Each structure stands twice: as C-alpha cells, then as structure tokens.
Tab-separated table of C-alpha atoms and ligand atoms in Angstrom:
chain	number	residue	atom	x	y	z
A	5	MET	CA	13.794	30.405	-8.339
A	6	ILE	CA	12.777	27.153	-9.966
A	7	VAL	CA	12.327	23.585	-8.788
A	8	MET	CA	13.792	20.828	-10.945
A	9	LYS	CA	12.806	17.255	-10.173
A	10	PHE	CA	14.694	14.339	-11.690
A	11	GLY	CA	13.097	10.896	-11.587
A	12	GLY	CA	14.754	7.506	-11.136
A	13	THR	CA	15.520	6.903	-14.815
A	14	SER	CA	16.987	10.414	-15.138
A	15	VAL	CA	19.530	9.532	-12.438
A	16	ALA	CA	19.873	5.817	-13.231
A	17	ASP	CA	23.643	5.801	-13.896
A	18	ALA	CA	26.707	7.995	-14.430
A	19	LYS	CA	25.771	8.931	-18.011
A	20	ALA	CA	22.249	9.932	-16.991
A	21	ILE	CA	23.537	11.994	-14.055
A	22	GLU	CA	26.070	13.751	-16.295
A	23	ARG	CA	23.149	14.821	-18.480
A	24	VAL	CA	21.313	16.048	-15.379
A	25	MET	CA	24.371	18.038	-14.344
A	26	SER	CA	24.577	19.754	-17.683
A	27	ILE	CA	20.847	20.583	-17.589
A	28	VAL	CA	21.239	22.046	-14.087
A	29	GLY	CA	24.388	23.899	-15.196
A	30	GLY	CA	22.310	25.706	-17.806
A	31	ARG	CA	19.834	26.964	-15.209
A	32	LEU	CA	22.035	28.363	-12.467
A	33	ASP	CA	20.800	31.918	-13.057
A	34	LYS	CA	17.365	30.717	-11.910
A	35	ALA	CA	18.471	29.491	-8.468
A	36	PRO	CA	17.436	25.853	-8.932
A	37	VAL	CA	16.276	23.655	-6.082
A	38	ILE	CA	16.922	20.120	-7.317
A	39	VAL	CA	14.699	17.286	-6.111
A	40	VAL	CA	15.876	13.766	-6.901
A	41	SER	CA	14.375	10.304	-6.757
A	42	ALA	CA	16.353	7.218	-5.874
A	43	LEU	CA	18.293	5.615	-8.763
A	44	SER	CA	15.848	3.554	-10.815
A	45	LYS	CA	14.783	0.259	-9.180
A	46	ILE	CA	16.405	1.111	-5.829
A	47	THR	CA	13.122	1.836	-4.039
A	48	ASP	CA	11.749	-1.510	-5.265
A	49	ALA	CA	14.853	-3.204	-3.844
A	50	LEU	CA	14.356	-1.410	-0.512
A	51	TYR	CA	10.750	-2.643	-0.339
A	52	LYS	CA	12.069	-6.164	-0.965
A	53	ILE	CA	14.626	-5.745	1.793
A	54	CYS	CA	11.783	-4.832	4.144
A	55	ASP	CA	9.830	-7.941	3.172
A	56	PHE	CA	12.817	-10.266	3.543
A	57	ALA	CA	13.745	-8.724	6.883
A	58	GLU	CA	10.195	-8.989	8.180
A	59	ASN	CA	10.261	-12.690	7.319
A	60	GLY	CA	13.559	-13.107	9.122
A	61	ASP	CA	15.458	-13.794	5.895
A	62	LEU	CA	18.744	-12.207	6.904
A	63	ILE	CA	20.808	-13.626	4.048
A	64	GLU	CA	18.580	-12.396	1.220
A	65	ALA	CA	18.016	-9.001	2.862
A	66	GLY	CA	21.749	-8.610	3.559
A	67	MET	CA	22.628	-9.502	-0.022
A	68	LEU	CA	20.282	-6.855	-1.370
A	69	VAL	CA	21.824	-4.243	0.929
A	70	GLU	CA	25.255	-5.093	-0.471
A	71	ASN	CA	23.929	-4.929	-4.051
A	72	ILE	CA	22.654	-1.446	-3.335
A	73	ARG	CA	25.995	-0.432	-1.838
A	74	ASP	CA	27.904	-1.841	-4.842
A	75	ARG	CA	25.724	-0.075	-7.386
A	76	HIS	CA	26.245	3.279	-5.684
A	77	LEU	CA	29.991	2.806	-5.148
A	78	LYS	CA	30.376	1.877	-8.795
A	79	LEU	CA	28.440	4.983	-9.726
A	80	ILE	CA	30.748	7.176	-7.614
A	81	ALA	CA	33.832	5.657	-9.236
A	82	GLU	CA	32.475	6.442	-12.700
A	83	LEU	CA	30.975	9.824	-11.936
A	84	ILE	CA	33.286	11.675	-9.556
A	85	LYS	CA	36.946	11.997	-10.518
A	86	ASP	CA	37.848	14.590	-7.880
A	87	GLU	CA	39.351	12.622	-4.964
A	88	LYS	CA	38.000	14.753	-2.145
A	89	TYR	CA	34.399	14.666	-3.358
A	90	ALA	CA	34.618	11.003	-4.346
A	91	ALA	CA	35.781	10.184	-0.805
A	92	GLU	CA	32.958	12.268	0.654
A	93	ALA	CA	30.385	10.504	-1.528
A	94	LYS	CA	31.807	7.124	-0.553
A	95	THR	CA	31.669	7.901	3.174
A	96	HIS	CA	28.070	9.092	2.761
A	97	THR	CA	27.131	5.896	0.878
A	98	ASP	CA	28.860	3.560	3.305
A	99	SER	CA	27.321	5.184	6.329
A	100	LEU	CA	23.799	4.948	4.840
A	101	CYS	CA	24.320	1.316	3.815
A	102	ASP	CA	25.874	0.364	7.186
A	103	ASN	CA	22.902	1.924	8.872
A	104	LEU	CA	20.517	0.069	6.604
A	105	LYS	CA	22.260	-3.201	7.417
A	106	LYS	CA	21.934	-2.513	11.145
A	107	LEU	CA	18.211	-1.872	10.790
A	108	VAL	CA	17.824	-5.069	8.774
A	109	ASP	CA	19.614	-7.067	11.484
A	110	VAL	CA	17.302	-5.726	14.159
A	111	ILE	CA	14.162	-6.366	12.125
A	112	CYS	CA	15.236	-9.914	11.268
A	113	ASP	CA	15.833	-10.475	14.938
A	114	LEU	CA	12.463	-9.084	15.987
A	115	GLY	CA	10.593	-10.657	13.077
A	116	GLU	CA	8.317	-7.641	12.767
A	117	LEU	CA	8.364	-4.396	10.882
A	118	SER	CA	6.152	-1.422	11.650
A	119	PRO	CA	5.082	1.037	8.924
A	120	ARG	CA	7.152	3.598	10.785
A	121	SER	CA	10.371	1.580	10.401
A	122	ARG	CA	9.497	0.719	6.811
A	123	ALA	CA	9.217	4.427	5.977
A	124	ARG	CA	12.702	4.946	7.340
A	125	ILE	CA	14.188	2.105	5.287
A	126	ILE	CA	12.556	2.978	1.973
A	127	SER	CA	13.783	6.583	2.250
A	128	THR	CA	17.390	5.395	1.948
A	129	GLY	CA	17.403	5.456	-1.874
A	130	GLU	CA	16.771	9.194	-2.076
A	131	TYR	CA	19.417	9.965	0.571
A	132	LEU	CA	21.934	7.896	-1.404
A	133	SER	CA	21.192	9.526	-4.770
A	134	SER	CA	20.955	13.098	-3.477
A	135	GLY	CA	24.218	12.823	-1.497
A	136	ILE	CA	26.169	11.438	-4.440
A	137	ILE	CA	24.750	13.912	-6.951
A	138	CYS	CA	25.482	16.769	-4.547
A	139	CYS	CA	29.143	15.711	-4.403
A	140	ALA	CA	29.245	15.294	-8.192
A	141	LEU	CA	27.834	18.795	-8.748
A	142	ASN	CA	30.332	20.345	-6.357
A	143	ALA	CA	33.164	18.383	-7.957
A	144	ALA	CA	32.052	19.826	-11.308
A	145	GLY	CA	32.302	23.361	-9.915
A	146	ILE	CA	28.579	23.919	-9.297
A	147	ALA	CA	28.456	24.979	-5.637
A	148	THR	CA	25.473	23.011	-4.335
A	149	GLY	CA	24.028	22.833	-0.848
A	150	PHE	CA	22.445	19.663	0.581
A	151	LEU	CA	19.038	19.884	2.269
A	152	ASP	CA	17.297	17.219	4.327
A	153	ALA	CA	13.732	16.852	3.022
A	154	ARG	CA	12.619	15.725	6.489
A	155	LYS	CA	13.011	19.336	7.563
A	156	LEU	CA	11.067	20.657	4.560
A	157	ILE	CA	8.156	18.331	3.894
A	158	ILE	CA	6.103	17.910	7.051
A	159	THR	CA	3.258	15.371	7.060
A	160	ASP	CA	0.857	13.684	9.445
A	161	ASP	CA	1.809	10.315	10.921
A	162	ASN	CA	0.502	8.192	8.079
A	163	TYR	CA	4.060	6.861	7.724
A	164	LEU	CA	3.857	5.327	4.250
A	165	LYS	CA	1.604	7.902	2.618
A	166	GLY	CA	1.968	11.043	4.647
A	167	GLU	CA	-0.544	13.839	4.193
A	168	PRO	CA	1.461	17.062	3.761
A	169	ASP	CA	0.811	19.864	6.234
A	170	ILE	CA	0.560	22.780	3.820
A	171	ARG	CA	0.692	25.426	6.521
A	172	LEU	CA	3.891	24.124	8.111
A	173	ILE	CA	5.522	23.476	4.740
A	174	SER	CA	4.707	26.999	3.561
A	175	GLU	CA	6.261	28.341	6.735
A	176	LYS	CA	9.428	26.232	6.923
A	177	VAL	CA	10.497	25.797	3.309
A	178	PRO	CA	11.095	29.485	2.420
A	179	GLU	CA	12.962	30.055	5.658
A	180	ILE	CA	15.280	27.059	5.196
A	181	ILE	CA	15.814	27.514	1.459
A	182	THR	CA	16.499	31.244	1.618
A	183	LYS	CA	19.012	30.679	4.383
A	184	ALA	CA	20.644	27.792	2.509
A	185	PHE	CA	21.087	29.857	-0.660
A	186	ALA	CA	22.846	32.531	1.369
A	187	SER	CA	24.744	29.734	3.135
A	188	LEU	CA	26.368	31.585	5.971
A	189	ASP	CA	28.702	28.673	6.771
A	190	ASP	CA	30.382	27.782	3.460
A	191	GLY	CA	29.676	30.791	1.286
A	192	PRO	CA	26.800	31.182	-1.174
A	193	VAL	CA	25.707	28.283	-3.327
A	194	SER	CA	24.202	28.375	-6.809
A	195	ALA	CA	21.951	25.331	-6.391
A	196	LEU	CA	20.383	23.247	-3.658
A	197	ILE	CA	19.570	19.558	-3.740
A	198	THR	CA	17.120	17.546	-1.670
A	199	GLN	CA	15.309	14.203	-1.652
A	200	GLY	CA	11.981	13.610	-3.297
A	201	PHE	CA	9.464	11.219	-1.659
A	202	VAL	CA	11.004	11.716	1.799
A	203	SER	CA	9.136	13.548	4.544
A	204	ALA	CA	8.699	13.579	8.320
A	205	THR	CA	6.169	14.417	10.993
A	206	GLU	CA	6.429	17.700	12.843
A	207	LYS	CA	8.386	15.873	15.543
A	208	GLY	CA	10.837	14.599	12.921
A	209	VAL	CA	9.667	10.973	12.682
A	210	PRO	CA	10.402	9.713	9.125
A	211	THR	CA	7.453	9.352	6.739
A	212	VAL	CA	7.192	9.124	2.932
A	213	LEU	CA	4.686	10.548	0.461
A	214	GLY	CA	3.839	7.212	-1.210
A	215	ARG	CA	5.173	5.566	-4.375
A	216	GLY	CA	6.148	8.016	-7.081
A	217	GLY	CA	5.893	10.834	-4.540
A	218	SER	CA	8.965	12.802	-5.670
A	219	ASP	CA	6.871	14.804	-8.145
A	220	TYR	CA	4.640	15.779	-5.250
A	221	SER	CA	7.687	16.831	-3.166
A	222	ALA	CA	8.818	19.081	-6.003
A	223	SER	CA	5.493	20.796	-6.354
A	224	LEU	CA	5.124	21.267	-2.590
A	225	ILE	CA	8.495	23.021	-2.532
A	226	GLY	CA	7.523	25.056	-5.613
A	227	MET	CA	4.318	26.125	-3.916
A	228	ALA	CA	6.027	27.100	-0.670
A	229	MET	CA	8.675	29.109	-2.543
A	230	ASP	CA	6.208	30.656	-4.965
A	231	SER	CA	8.625	29.440	-7.631
A	232	ASP	CA	8.524	30.606	-11.240
A	233	GLU	CA	8.220	27.082	-12.531
A	234	ILE	CA	8.251	23.457	-11.474
A	235	GLU	CA	10.174	21.262	-13.886
A	236	ILE	CA	9.559	17.528	-13.790
A	237	TRP	CA	12.359	15.824	-15.717
A	238	THR	CA	11.567	12.299	-16.813
A	239	ASP	CA	12.393	9.902	-19.665
A	240	VAL	CA	9.674	10.812	-22.190
A	241	ASP	CA	9.054	13.969	-24.222
A	242	GLY	CA	6.274	15.266	-21.992
A	243	VAL	CA	2.747	13.983	-21.504
A	244	HIS	CA	1.473	11.962	-24.465
A	245	THR	CA	-1.920	11.362	-26.016
A	246	ALA	CA	-1.651	7.765	-24.732
A	247	ASP	CA	0.931	5.471	-23.163
A	248	PRO	CA	3.593	5.071	-25.902
A	249	ARG	CA	4.259	1.536	-24.644
A	250	LYS	CA	0.686	0.543	-25.465
A	251	VAL	CA	-0.170	2.626	-28.504
A	252	LYS	CA	1.776	3.507	-31.642
A	253	ASP	CA	1.868	7.069	-33.044
A	254	THR	CA	1.177	8.860	-29.778
A	255	LYS	CA	1.953	12.567	-29.755
A	256	SER	CA	3.449	14.723	-27.049
A	257	LEU	CA	0.991	17.401	-25.899
A	258	ASN	CA	2.223	21.015	-25.906
A	259	ALA	CA	-0.031	22.247	-23.131
A	260	ILE	CA	-2.677	20.775	-20.841
A	261	SER	CA	-4.529	22.099	-17.826
A	262	PHE	CA	-3.888	21.279	-14.167
A	263	ARG	CA	-7.225	19.469	-14.090
A	264	GLU	CA	-6.541	17.467	-17.242
A	265	ALA	CA	-3.097	16.450	-15.950
A	266	ALA	CA	-4.546	15.415	-12.585
A	267	GLU	CA	-7.310	13.385	-14.231
A	268	MET	CA	-4.880	11.674	-16.569
A	269	ALA	CA	-2.623	10.776	-13.639
A	270	ARG	CA	-5.552	9.496	-11.589
A	271	SER	CA	-6.789	7.414	-14.468
A	272	GLY	CA	-3.554	5.567	-15.075
A	273	ALA	CA	-1.166	7.826	-17.041
A	274	LYS	CA	2.209	7.122	-15.436
A	275	VAL	CA	4.040	10.382	-16.092
A	276	LEU	CA	3.077	12.310	-12.959
A	277	HIS	CA	1.992	11.519	-9.417
A	278	PRO	CA	-1.732	12.440	-9.232
A	279	SER	CA	-1.237	14.912	-6.356
A	280	THR	CA	1.486	16.903	-8.150
A	281	MET	CA	-0.947	19.438	-9.562
A	282	GLU	CA	-2.691	20.302	-6.272
A	283	PRO	CA	-0.045	22.560	-4.714
A	284	ALA	CA	0.695	24.281	-8.053
A	285	VAL	CA	-2.920	25.176	-8.894
A	286	GLY	CA	-3.504	27.590	-6.028
A	287	LYS	CA	-0.461	29.669	-6.912
A	288	ASN	CA	-0.852	29.107	-10.630
A	289	ILE	CA	2.725	27.862	-11.048
A	290	PRO	CA	3.385	26.265	-14.451
A	291	ILE	CA	4.577	22.646	-14.297
A	292	LYS	CA	6.763	21.525	-17.195
A	293	VAL	CA	7.231	17.862	-18.018
A	294	LEU	CA	10.583	17.484	-19.783
A	295	ASN	CA	12.830	14.699	-21.034
A	296	SER	CA	16.318	14.516	-19.520
A	297	MET	CA	17.383	12.136	-22.339
A	298	ASN	CA	16.318	14.754	-24.879
A	299	PRO	CA	16.547	18.153	-23.160
A	300	GLU	CA	15.944	20.049	-26.397
A	301	SER	CA	12.389	18.768	-26.785
A	302	LYS	CA	9.700	21.202	-25.691
A	303	GLY	CA	7.874	18.790	-23.429
A	304	THR	CA	4.470	19.605	-22.000
A	305	VAL	CA	3.510	22.624	-19.970
A	306	ILE	CA	0.671	22.345	-17.458
A	307	LEU	CA	-1.250	25.571	-16.972
A	308	ASP	CA	-4.463	27.099	-15.777
A	309	GLU	CA	-7.518	25.763	-17.646
A	310	SER	CA	-8.392	29.193	-19.114
A	311	ARG	CA	-5.230	29.049	-21.230
A	312	ILE	CA	-5.916	25.604	-22.673
A	313	PRO	CA	-7.975	24.956	-25.809
A	314	ALA	CA	-11.027	22.690	-25.757
A	315	GLY	CA	-10.795	19.165	-27.136
A	316	VAL	CA	-9.722	15.625	-26.330
A	317	LYS	CA	-6.204	15.408	-24.910
A	318	SER	CA	-5.561	11.775	-24.043
A	319	VAL	CA	-6.707	8.200	-23.655
A	320	SER	CA	-5.363	6.483	-20.568
A	321	CYS	CA	-6.201	3.293	-18.748
A	322	LYS	CA	-5.937	1.208	-15.638
A	323	GLU	CA	-5.400	-2.371	-16.653
A	324	ASN	CA	-6.539	-4.303	-13.651
A	325	ILE	CA	-9.604	-3.230	-11.805
A	326	ARG	CA	-12.647	-4.869	-10.236
A	327	MET	CA	-16.265	-3.842	-10.100
A	328	LEU	CA	-18.444	-4.061	-7.082
A	329	ASN	CA	-22.181	-4.146	-7.793
A	330	ILE	CA	-24.581	-3.507	-4.967
A	331	PHE	CA	-28.337	-4.066	-5.411
A	332	SER	CA	-31.021	-3.115	-2.976
A	333	SER	CA	-32.830	-6.152	-1.591
A	334	ARG	CA	-36.025	-4.092	-1.593
A	335	VAL	CA	-37.588	-2.271	-4.482
A	336	TYR	CA	-38.711	0.840	-2.639
A	337	ASN	CA	-37.053	3.686	-0.747
A	338	SER	CA	-34.081	4.043	-3.004
A	339	ALA	CA	-32.845	7.271	-1.336
A	340	GLY	CA	-32.617	5.419	1.985
A	341	PHE	CA	-30.688	2.617	0.273
A	342	MET	CA	-28.162	5.039	-1.266
A	343	GLY	CA	-27.707	6.721	2.099
A	344	ARG	CA	-26.878	3.417	3.752
A	345	VAL	CA	-24.486	2.340	0.989
A	346	PHE	CA	-22.567	5.620	1.131
A	347	SER	CA	-22.367	5.630	4.895
A	348	VAL	CA	-20.787	2.144	4.767
A	349	PHE	CA	-18.305	3.389	2.113
A	350	GLY	CA	-17.451	6.320	4.344
A	351	LYS	CA	-17.020	4.212	7.447
A	352	HIS	CA	-14.565	1.872	5.692
A	353	HIS	CA	-12.721	4.694	3.858
A	354	PHE	CA	-13.489	2.776	0.688
A	355	PRO	CA	-11.070	3.982	-2.057
A	356	PHE	CA	-13.437	3.603	-5.005
A	357	GLU	CA	-12.716	5.231	-8.346
A	358	LEU	CA	-15.774	5.400	-10.585
A	359	ILE	CA	-19.337	5.147	-9.504
A	360	THR	CA	-22.680	4.847	-11.250
A	361	VAL	CA	-25.977	4.967	-9.512
A	362	SER	CA	-29.395	3.901	-10.698
A	363	GLN	CA	-32.580	3.181	-8.847
A	364	GLY	CA	-31.796	0.520	-6.280
A	365	ALA	CA	-28.293	-0.213	-7.605
A	366	VAL	CA	-24.793	1.166	-7.150
A	367	SER	CA	-21.736	0.038	-9.128
A	368	VAL	CA	-18.219	1.119	-8.296
A	369	THR	CA	-14.771	0.314	-9.618
A	370	LEU	CA	-11.719	-0.287	-7.471
A	371	GLY	CA	-8.137	-1.525	-7.677
A	372	GLU	CA	-7.154	-5.164	-7.298
A	373	ASP	CA	-5.438	-5.083	-3.922
A	374	ASP	CA	-7.836	-3.550	-1.451
A	375	ASP	CA	-9.217	-5.924	1.149
A	376	LEU	CA	-12.953	-5.357	1.298
A	377	GLN	CA	-14.109	-8.332	3.295
A	378	GLU	CA	-15.548	-6.412	6.235
A	379	MET	CA	-17.211	-3.788	4.109
A	380	ILE	CA	-18.861	-6.373	1.877
A	381	GLU	CA	-20.189	-8.217	4.907
A	382	GLU	CA	-21.758	-5.033	6.170
A	383	LEU	CA	-23.282	-4.174	2.774
A	384	SER	CA	-24.646	-7.706	2.482
A	385	GLY	CA	-26.750	-7.022	5.571
A	386	PHE	CA	-29.170	-4.971	3.457
A	387	SER	CA	-28.238	-5.614	-0.178
A	388	THR	CA	-27.035	-8.161	-2.685
A	389	VAL	CA	-23.378	-7.645	-3.498
A	390	PHE	CA	-21.296	-9.179	-6.223
A	391	MET	CA	-17.807	-8.554	-7.465
A	392	GLU	CA	-16.592	-8.792	-11.031
A	393	THR	CA	-12.888	-9.175	-11.766
A	394	GLY	CA	-10.790	-9.106	-14.940
A	395	LYS	CA	-11.892	-5.621	-15.944
A	396	SER	CA	-10.044	-2.538	-17.183
A	397	GLN	CA	-10.901	1.111	-17.018
A	398	ILE	CA	-10.331	3.519	-19.888
A	399	ALA	CA	-10.439	7.280	-19.460
A	400	ILE	CA	-10.719	9.838	-22.225
A	401	VAL	CA	-9.654	13.197	-20.821
A	402	GLY	CA	-9.881	16.694	-22.237
A	403	LYS	CA	-11.705	19.981	-21.999
A	404	ASP	CA	-15.269	20.505	-23.127
A	405	MET	CA	-14.825	17.420	-25.301
A	406	PHE	CA	-18.295	16.866	-26.653
A	407	SER	CA	-19.398	20.352	-27.597
A	408	ALA	CA	-17.698	20.405	-30.964
A	409	GLY	CA	-17.309	17.898	-33.768
A	410	ASP	CA	-18.220	14.270	-33.714
A	411	VAL	CA	-16.132	13.067	-30.775
A	412	LEU	CA	-18.942	11.119	-29.185
A	413	SER	CA	-19.862	9.329	-32.395
A	414	ARG	CA	-16.222	8.400	-33.024
A	415	ILE	CA	-16.037	6.918	-29.535
A	416	SER	CA	-19.313	5.017	-29.935
A	417	GLY	CA	-18.107	3.688	-33.279
A	418	VAL	CA	-15.173	2.042	-31.519
A	419	LEU	CA	-17.200	0.762	-28.585
A	420	ALA	CA	-19.950	-0.788	-30.725
A	421	GLY	CA	-19.878	-4.556	-30.393
A	422	HIS	CA	-17.817	-4.552	-27.176
A	423	LYS	CA	-19.248	-5.293	-23.798
A	424	ILE	CA	-19.373	-2.116	-21.681
A	425	TYR	CA	-19.804	-2.555	-17.940
A	426	LEU	CA	-19.879	1.042	-16.824
A	427	MET	CA	-19.673	4.432	-18.433
A	428	SER	CA	-19.354	7.648	-16.540
A	429	MET	CA	-18.938	11.227	-17.648
A	430	GLY	CA	-17.104	13.578	-15.329
A	431	GLY	CA	-17.342	17.332	-14.918
A	432	THR	CA	-18.957	18.978	-17.991
A	433	GLY	CA	-17.253	17.054	-20.713
A	434	GLY	CA	-13.870	16.897	-18.963
A	435	SER	CA	-13.634	13.118	-18.896
A	436	LEU	CA	-15.372	9.967	-19.998
A	437	SER	CA	-14.574	6.690	-18.282
A	438	ILE	CA	-15.494	3.276	-19.601
A	439	VAL	CA	-15.108	-0.159	-18.021
A	440	VAL	CA	-14.403	-3.047	-20.405
A	441	ASP	CA	-13.142	-6.627	-20.246
A	442	ARG	CA	-9.417	-6.822	-19.603
A	443	ASN	CA	-8.835	-8.960	-22.698
A	444	GLU	CA	-10.416	-6.320	-24.941
A	445	LEU	CA	-8.512	-3.386	-23.497
A	446	ASP	CA	-5.492	-3.218	-25.808
A	447	GLY	CA	-7.573	-3.291	-28.978
A	448	ILE	CA	-10.057	-0.704	-27.754
A	449	ILE	CA	-7.340	1.692	-26.578
A	450	LYS	CA	-5.584	1.507	-29.944
A	451	ASP	CA	-8.815	2.080	-31.865
A	452	LEU	CA	-9.886	4.963	-29.635
A	453	HIS	CA	-6.514	6.637	-30.028
A	454	LYS	CA	-6.726	6.176	-33.790
A	455	VAL	CA	-10.169	7.737	-34.184
A	456	LEU	CA	-9.477	10.537	-31.713
A	457	PHE	CA	-5.968	11.564	-32.710
A	458	THR	CA	-4.795	10.195	-36.031
A	459	ASP	CA	-7.882	10.056	-38.240
A	460	GLU	CA	-8.454	13.781	-38.361
A	461	SER	CA	-8.393	15.032	-41.915
A	462	GLY	CA	-5.653	17.478	-42.748
A	463	ASP	CA	-3.714	16.642	-39.563
B	501	LIG	N1	11.702	6.533	-5.296
B	501	LIG	C1	10.286	6.600	-5.015
B	501	LIG	C2	9.554	5.518	-5.782
B	501	LIG	O1	10.169	4.784	-6.544
B	501	LIG	C3	9.700	7.928	-5.273
B	501	LIG	C4	9.765	8.431	-6.695
B	501	LIG	O2	10.510	7.905	-7.506
B	501	LIG	O3	9.044	9.371	-7.006
B	501	LIG	O4	8.389	5.362	-5.608
B	502	MG	MG1	7.768	9.214	-11.242
C-alpha cells in the first residue's frame, strides 16, 4: 500500500480537489491511504476563533465559524453533484460547525480556554476536509472508507504538540487499516481517507501534532503499515535548492537523503514538517514530494543517505531569530561554567537551535517567541548574559560538502565584507549554518545560491 498526503493548498477548492481525485484514481491498484490537511487557511481561522472565544468575543468568533461553514458548503455545491453524497457531506459539515459553535459559546461564557479544548477546536478543519473529500470520492465511484485519525495516531498528553507513541501506533494502525480495507460492513473499499495533524491520547482525548503536522501523520501511518512509499503532495515541484519565493532560478532536487531533508526542514525550508523523516528512516521507506498542480513533474524523492551523491543540496534560512550570548563572570574553570550553563538549559527545556562554545562563552540562537525571562535570570546569577535581536540564520545543507571542489571558498567569497555573528558546521560536512543581520539576509541568500548552484561551468 501507499500513503498519499495532500496539503491545504492541494485541497483548497473544488478544482484542486478534482485534481486530487484524479491523482488518487490513478493509484487505486496500490491501496492508497489518503491523509488530508484542512482546506488552506482554515486552521489559521480556527486558531483565531480560539483567541476570540478566549477573550469573550462571541460575535467575531461566531462570524468566523459561519465563514468556515459557508466556505465548505460552497465547496460541496461545486464539487459533489450526486444528491445522496452531497446531502451526506452537508450533514457532516453542519454537524461539525454546529458543534464548533457550541464549543465557542461555552468558551466565551467561561472566558478561558485550556490547551486541551484548543486541540479539539483546531482539529475541526481536517474533519471537515476529509469528510467532504470522502463523499466526493465515493460520488465519483471510488469506494473510499473514512477513518478517524484519533484512533490511529496516539500521542502523549501534550495537547497541542503531541509526542507520538510509536509502539501503540505500530500496533493499532495495521489492525484498523487492514480491517477497513476489507470493510466487513459495506463491502471492500479501494481507498481510505483520514485526517492529518489530528491525534489523541490513549484514552481518546483529542491532541494535535503541531502546525504543519499532517506530513508527520502520513509518515507515521506509512511506518506502521510498512508502506511502499509515502507521497507528500504539495504545491511545488518537490524540494528546491532554495525557497523559490526568495530566490530566482531555484531548481527542484531529484533526490536527497532523509538527513538532508530533515536538516533543511529544521533550518527553515517550508516544504516538509521536520519530523516527517523520522518514522520513514527506520523502515527505509522512500518519501516523495510531488506537486498536485503539476502531477507529471518528477518531484523529489527522499532516500537513504547511501544512495545520494555528495555535494551541496540547498540554501535555506530562518528570517527572524535572536542570539543569546552568555559569558562567564570568571576567567577560570571553564568546564564548570559550561556544565552550569547546560544544566540551566536542560532545566528550562530551552529550545535553542545553533550553539557555539569557546572558552568562557556560549552563544546560542533561538526563535523570536520563546519567553526566556526565568532562564536568563538564573544564568545571570553566574554569568553576563545579553541578547541580540534582528538576526537571521542561513543553512547550507548537503552531503560531504567540503571534500570536493571549492565550495568553501565560494561561500567565503560571498560572506566577505558582511558581519557574521555565528558560524557552525554540523556533522562531517552535512551542514553549515551562519548567523547574519536580518537586513542583509536576502542579498546573501541570493548570492550564495548563485555561487553554489548557477555559476558552475558547463551546467
Ligand atoms: N492544518 C494544519 C496546519 O495548518 C496541519 C497541516 O496542514 O499540516 O497546521
Ligand atoms: Mg505542510
């Protein structure tokens, strides 16, 4: 079997979903399990509903619920001509939206919203899209069974970013999916559909996998089923050498390794959720990144590192980061100082990204939103701490990048004359990260991409 995941833009409207249906129709011999995201922008709207409701703003929250209902009802009218399935899709949509409205009323009344209730609300988008697409597939003659992801993807009780329980998932998913394909109740089906992003605790309490988590859902299901392939359908022709919105002349990569893909995702490339590769690696299941707007394009295949050539694969970036610099107040005993710094990081579960260490000084980069007040106070007890803002982080990712050619000198040529705050090489030439001023980022990225990918003679 295969897993096919379709992201929000791939299911944005009736035209997009018709394309999805024809792609699925061409793969029925492979027993596809379809994983869908919410229609594009719906999850954002659901987050807004939560915020309005928490602030007691019943009118705004209620209006957004009705907007969501309207968009889905309009979609059904355009997409499903068969009366029976259209009625079924409409009932499904109305019941989810009525339920959402009820929750909103209660939250507005209480004036508080727990992460647990938030997880329930923000899951609505995937239930809406998967229910409607299931009806549309059946109406088009593709017998498709509907699965509730809360029975498949089991996590801990971190409601908004659940940690998947691999053992339970590996146990439950094959049992449920095999049974559903045989479908003892309504006869066999040729495809199954479920929600991305959505999960639950072992007791069935709703959780989610975190923003963009549908890719992760797909690869967890692929892992549990030992699937032949995990297809991630999106709106670009695979993984590119850089973000096409930032850089001209980017190229789609034919093949990259699990590690390269994970590093790119962690360092800002938006195509895949960073955890997507983890479940696939162990079972060596190829992940394909494909374009539902252009299904003929080859896309990118993500494979085991041994099958991937050496060289630079991409330049990615995180636009807005900060740097925390920590200096020892004393000049001696630097090992003791490091030990103390790291134990404070550990205690506060500090989500740092890059780190450089020198005698008596530690510098780390981090995102813009984390609240570090308490941790900084504790560090200040034995060191001098200062924060720098307005920085960006660039990552050059590849395999064994510096062993051949003049890659390093090309990179230094671009960086000469710019202020560099931190530079860090990861795992034997697998990545190089550089921190620069935010206002220099766009220029540097373009120049790096040019010298690394378009200047090569004969290419
Ligand atoms: N709908 C969710 C989000 O927007 C999950 C996903 O699209 O992967 O974050
Ligand atoms: Mg996505």
